Coordinates of C-alpha atoms in Angstrom, one line a residue:
Chain X
S1 CA 7.5 7.6 21.7
Q2 CA 8.4 6.4 18.1
T3 CA 7.5 8.9 15.2
I4 CA 7.9 8.7 11.6
H5 CA 8.5 11.4 9.4
Q6 CA 8.4 11.5 5.2
W7 CA 8.8 14.5 3.2
P8 CA 8.0 16.3 0.7
A9 CA 4.3 16.2 1.5
T10 CA 3.6 17.1 -2.4
L11 CA 5.9 17.3 -5.0
V12 CA 5.0 18.0 -8.8
Q13 CA 7.9 17.1 -10.8
P14 CA 8.1 17.2 -14.8
V15 CA 8.8 13.7 -16.9
G16 CA 12.3 12.4 -16.9
S17 CA 13.7 14.6 -13.9
P18 CA 15.1 12.7 -11.0
L19 CA 13.1 11.6 -7.1
S20 CA 14.0 11.4 -4.0
L21 CA 11.8 10.9 -1.3
E22 CA 13.2 10.4 2.3
C23 CA 11.5 9.1 5.3
T24 CA 12.7 8.6 8.9
V25 CA 11.6 6.9 12.1
E26 CA 13.1 8.2 15.6
G27 CA 12.6 6.7 19.3
T28 CA 13.6 3.2 17.8
S29 CA 16.4 1.2 16.8
N30 CA 16.3 -1.3 14.0
P31 CA 13.0 -1.0 12.4
N32 CA 11.9 -2.7 9.4
L33 CA 10.8 -0.1 6.9
Y34 CA 8.9 0.1 3.8
W35 CA 7.8 2.2 1.0
Y36 CA 4.0 1.6 -0.4
R37 CA 2.3 3.6 -3.2
Q38 CA -1.4 4.0 -3.4
A39 CA -2.9 4.9 -6.6
A40 CA -5.9 7.2 -6.1
G41 CA -9.0 5.6 -4.3
R42 CA -7.2 2.0 -4.7
G43 CA -5.0 -0.2 -2.1
L44 CA -1.6 -0.3 -0.9
Q45 CA 1.2 -1.7 -3.2
L46 CA 4.1 -2.7 -1.4
L47 CA 7.3 -1.3 -3.3
F48 CA 10.3 -2.5 -1.2
Y49 CA 11.1 -3.3 2.5
S50 CA 14.5 -3.5 4.5
V51 CA 15.4 -5.4 7.6
G52 CA 18.6 -3.2 8.0
I53 CA 21.1 -0.9 6.6
G54 CA 22.1 -1.8 3.0
Q55 CA 19.1 -4.9 3.0
I56 CA 16.3 -3.8 0.1
S57 CA 13.8 -6.1 -0.9
S58 CA 12.1 -5.1 -4.5
E59 CA 8.6 -6.5 -4.4
V60 CA 7.5 -5.1 -8.3
P61 CA 10.3 -3.9 -11.4
Q62 CA 9.7 -0.7 -11.8
N63 CA 11.0 2.5 -12.3
L64 CA 12.3 3.0 -8.7
S65 CA 14.7 2.1 -6.1
A66 CA 15.1 2.4 -2.6
S67 CA 18.4 2.9 -0.1
R68 CA 18.9 2.4 3.3
P69 CA 21.7 4.5 4.1
Q70 CA 21.5 4.6 8.0
D71 CA 19.4 2.7 10.6
R72 CA 16.7 4.7 10.6
Q73 CA 16.4 6.3 7.4
F74 CA 14.7 5.2 4.3
I75 CA 15.1 6.9 0.6
L76 CA 13.3 6.4 -2.3
S77 CA 14.6 7.6 -5.5
S78 CA 14.4 7.6 -9.4
K79 CA 16.8 8.6 -12.1
K80 CA 13.9 9.5 -14.5
L81 CA 10.4 10.0 -13.7
L82 CA 7.6 8.3 -15.7
L83 CA 3.9 10.1 -15.8
S84 CA 3.0 6.6 -14.2
D85 CA 5.3 7.3 -11.3
S86 CA 2.6 9.5 -10.4
G87 CA 0.8 8.3 -6.9
F88 CA 0.5 8.7 -3.3
Y89 CA 3.9 7.3 -1.6
L90 CA 3.8 6.0 2.2
C91 CA 6.5 5.1 4.2
A92 CA 6.1 2.7 7.2
W93 CA 8.1 1.0 10.0
N94 CA 7.4 -1.7 12.2
Q95 CA 9.4 -3.5 15.2
G96 CA 10.1 -7.2 14.4
S97 CA 8.0 -9.8 12.5
G98 CA 4.5 -9.8 13.2
T99 CA 4.0 -6.5 14.8
E100 CA 1.7 -3.4 14.1
A101 CA 3.1 -1.0 11.5
F102 CA 3.1 2.6 11.4
F103 CA 2.9 4.7 8.4
G104 CA 3.9 8.5 7.6
Q105 CA 2.1 10.9 6.3
G106 CA 2.6 10.2 2.7
T107 CA 4.1 12.2 0.0
R108 CA 1.6 13.1 -3.1
L109 CA 3.7 13.0 -6.4
T110 CA 2.0 14.4 -9.5
V111 CA 4.6 13.7 -12.4
V112 CA 3.5 16.0 -15.1
Chain U
G1 CA 0.3 -15.6 -2.0
Q2 CA -2.3 -14.7 0.8
Q3 CA -4.8 -12.2 0.2
L4 CA -7.2 -10.7 2.1
N5 CA -10.8 -9.7 1.0
Q6 CA -12.9 -6.9 2.4
S7 CA -16.5 -6.2 2.1
P8 CA -18.3 -4.4 1.4
Q9 CA -16.1 -2.1 -0.9
S10 CA -18.2 0.7 0.2
M11 CA -21.1 1.9 2.0
F12 CA -23.0 4.7 2.6
I13 CA -24.8 5.1 6.1
Q14 CA -26.8 7.3 8.3
E15 CA -25.1 9.5 11.1
G16 CA -25.9 7.3 14.4
E17 CA -26.3 4.1 12.4
D18 CA -23.7 1.2 13.3
V19 CA -21.3 -0.2 10.8
S20 CA -20.0 -3.5 10.2
M21 CA -17.1 -4.6 7.8
N22 CA -15.4 -7.9 7.5
C23 CA -12.0 -9.2 6.0
T24 CA -11.3 -12.8 4.9
S25 CA -8.9 -14.8 3.7
S26 CA -8.4 -18.8 2.2
S27 CA -5.2 -19.0 4.5
I28 CA -4.3 -18.4 8.4
F29 CA -3.3 -14.7 9.7
N30 CA -1.4 -14.7 13.3
T31 CA -2.1 -11.1 13.7
W32 CA -4.9 -9.2 12.5
L33 CA -4.4 -5.4 12.4
W34 CA -6.9 -2.8 11.0
Y35 CA -6.0 1.1 9.5
K36 CA -8.0 4.1 9.0
Q37 CA -7.1 6.6 6.5
D38 CA -8.5 10.2 6.1
P39 CA -8.3 11.5 2.2
G40 CA -4.5 12.7 1.6
E41 CA -3.2 11.0 5.1
G42 CA -1.3 8.0 5.8
P43 CA -2.9 4.9 7.6
V44 CA -3.9 5.4 11.3
L45 CA -3.5 1.9 13.5
L46 CA -6.9 1.3 15.1
I47 CA -6.8 -2.1 16.4
A48 CA -4.9 -4.9 16.8
L49 CA -5.5 -8.5 17.4
Y50 CA -3.3 -11.1 18.0
K51 CA -5.1 -13.9 19.5
A52 CA -7.8 -16.3 17.8
G53 CA -11.2 -14.9 19.6
E54 CA -9.6 -11.8 20.8
L55 CA -12.5 -9.2 21.1
T56 CA -10.7 -5.6 21.6
S57 CA -12.2 -2.1 21.4
N58 CA -11.0 1.4 20.9
G59 CA -13.9 3.7 21.9
R60 CA -16.6 3.4 19.5
L61 CA -14.6 0.7 17.8
T62 CA -14.5 -3.0 18.2
A63 CA -13.0 -5.8 16.4
Q64 CA -12.5 -9.4 16.6
F65 CA -10.0 -11.9 15.6
G66 CA -11.9 -15.1 14.0
I67 CA -11.6 -18.0 15.3
T68 CA -10.6 -20.0 12.4
R69 CA -7.7 -17.6 12.3
K70 CA -9.2 -16.7 8.5
D71 CA -11.1 -13.6 9.3
S72 CA -11.7 -10.5 11.1
F73 CA -14.5 -7.9 11.7
L74 CA -14.7 -4.5 12.6
N75 CA -17.7 -2.7 13.8
I76 CA -18.5 0.9 14.3
S77 CA -21.1 2.2 16.6
A78 CA -22.9 5.3 16.3
S79 CA -21.1 6.4 13.6
I80 CA -20.3 10.2 12.9
P81 CA -19.0 12.1 10.1
S82 CA -15.6 12.1 11.3
D83 CA -16.0 8.8 10.9
V84 CA -15.9 9.1 7.0
G85 CA -12.6 7.6 5.6
I86 CA -11.0 4.3 4.0
Y87 CA -10.8 1.4 6.7
F88 CA -8.2 -1.5 5.9
C89 CA -7.4 -4.7 7.5
A90 CA -3.8 -6.1 7.4
G91 CA -1.9 -9.0 8.6
P92 CA 1.8 -9.9 8.6
D93 CA 2.4 -12.6 5.4
T94 CA 3.2 -15.9 7.1
T95 CA 3.9 -17.8 3.7
S96 CA 6.4 -15.9 2.5
G97 CA 9.0 -16.1 5.2
T98 CA 9.3 -12.1 4.6
Y99 CA 8.6 -9.3 6.9
K100 CA 5.8 -8.0 4.4
Y101 CA 2.3 -7.5 5.3
I102 CA -0.9 -8.0 3.0
F103 CA -3.3 -5.5 3.3
G104 CA -7.0 -5.7 1.7
T105 CA -8.2 -3.6 -0.8
G106 CA -9.9 -1.2 1.6
T107 CA -14.2 -0.4 2.9
R108 CA -15.2 3.0 1.6
L109 CA -17.2 4.4 4.4
K110 CA -19.5 7.6 3.6
V111 CA -21.9 9.0 6.6
L112 CA -24.5 11.1 5.3
A113 CA -25.5 13.7 8.4

């Protein structure tokens, strides 16, 4: 069966520090991968998605970037965090267009 | 772009009551997905609908794909305290030619024991 792993679960980082969140999917190949951010009590905002290695689509201009160095690995990064980068970050995957998407457990990022 | 409107935004109900929430759009969707999110957790897929008119159950949950393909509803029967959470509807974006999903703003459910 397929599983998605996201880490770390929580992270507290100072303003101006770098960020690296990692997401991996097991049990499937060539998944579509997604990074979402969720502000407290709010909906899901799509940040990036990828349909293949090295292919990244950005949805909103921001202080973040994404990379997909391997088929089942998706990384969210920042060179210098801002206070406004705080939030709940979720990785998701699906297989093909129009199919169900499955989410990781999320990373709670607090920038102080 | 496509948007999904969920209602109600929040609801308080008594344990044992039935719950109904819906999701509407001005454009057509080919798939409807319903998720539940517990506090501090990622959304978990509850039900997926692929055909107009389809009615699907998952335990006490029942969801339907509207005939017009512009709406869907989710019902929860005999609610229990663990039904607390945020329920999201979602569907693949059919207008942009991409692999994006559109998510509703969520219905926050609180169950009073």
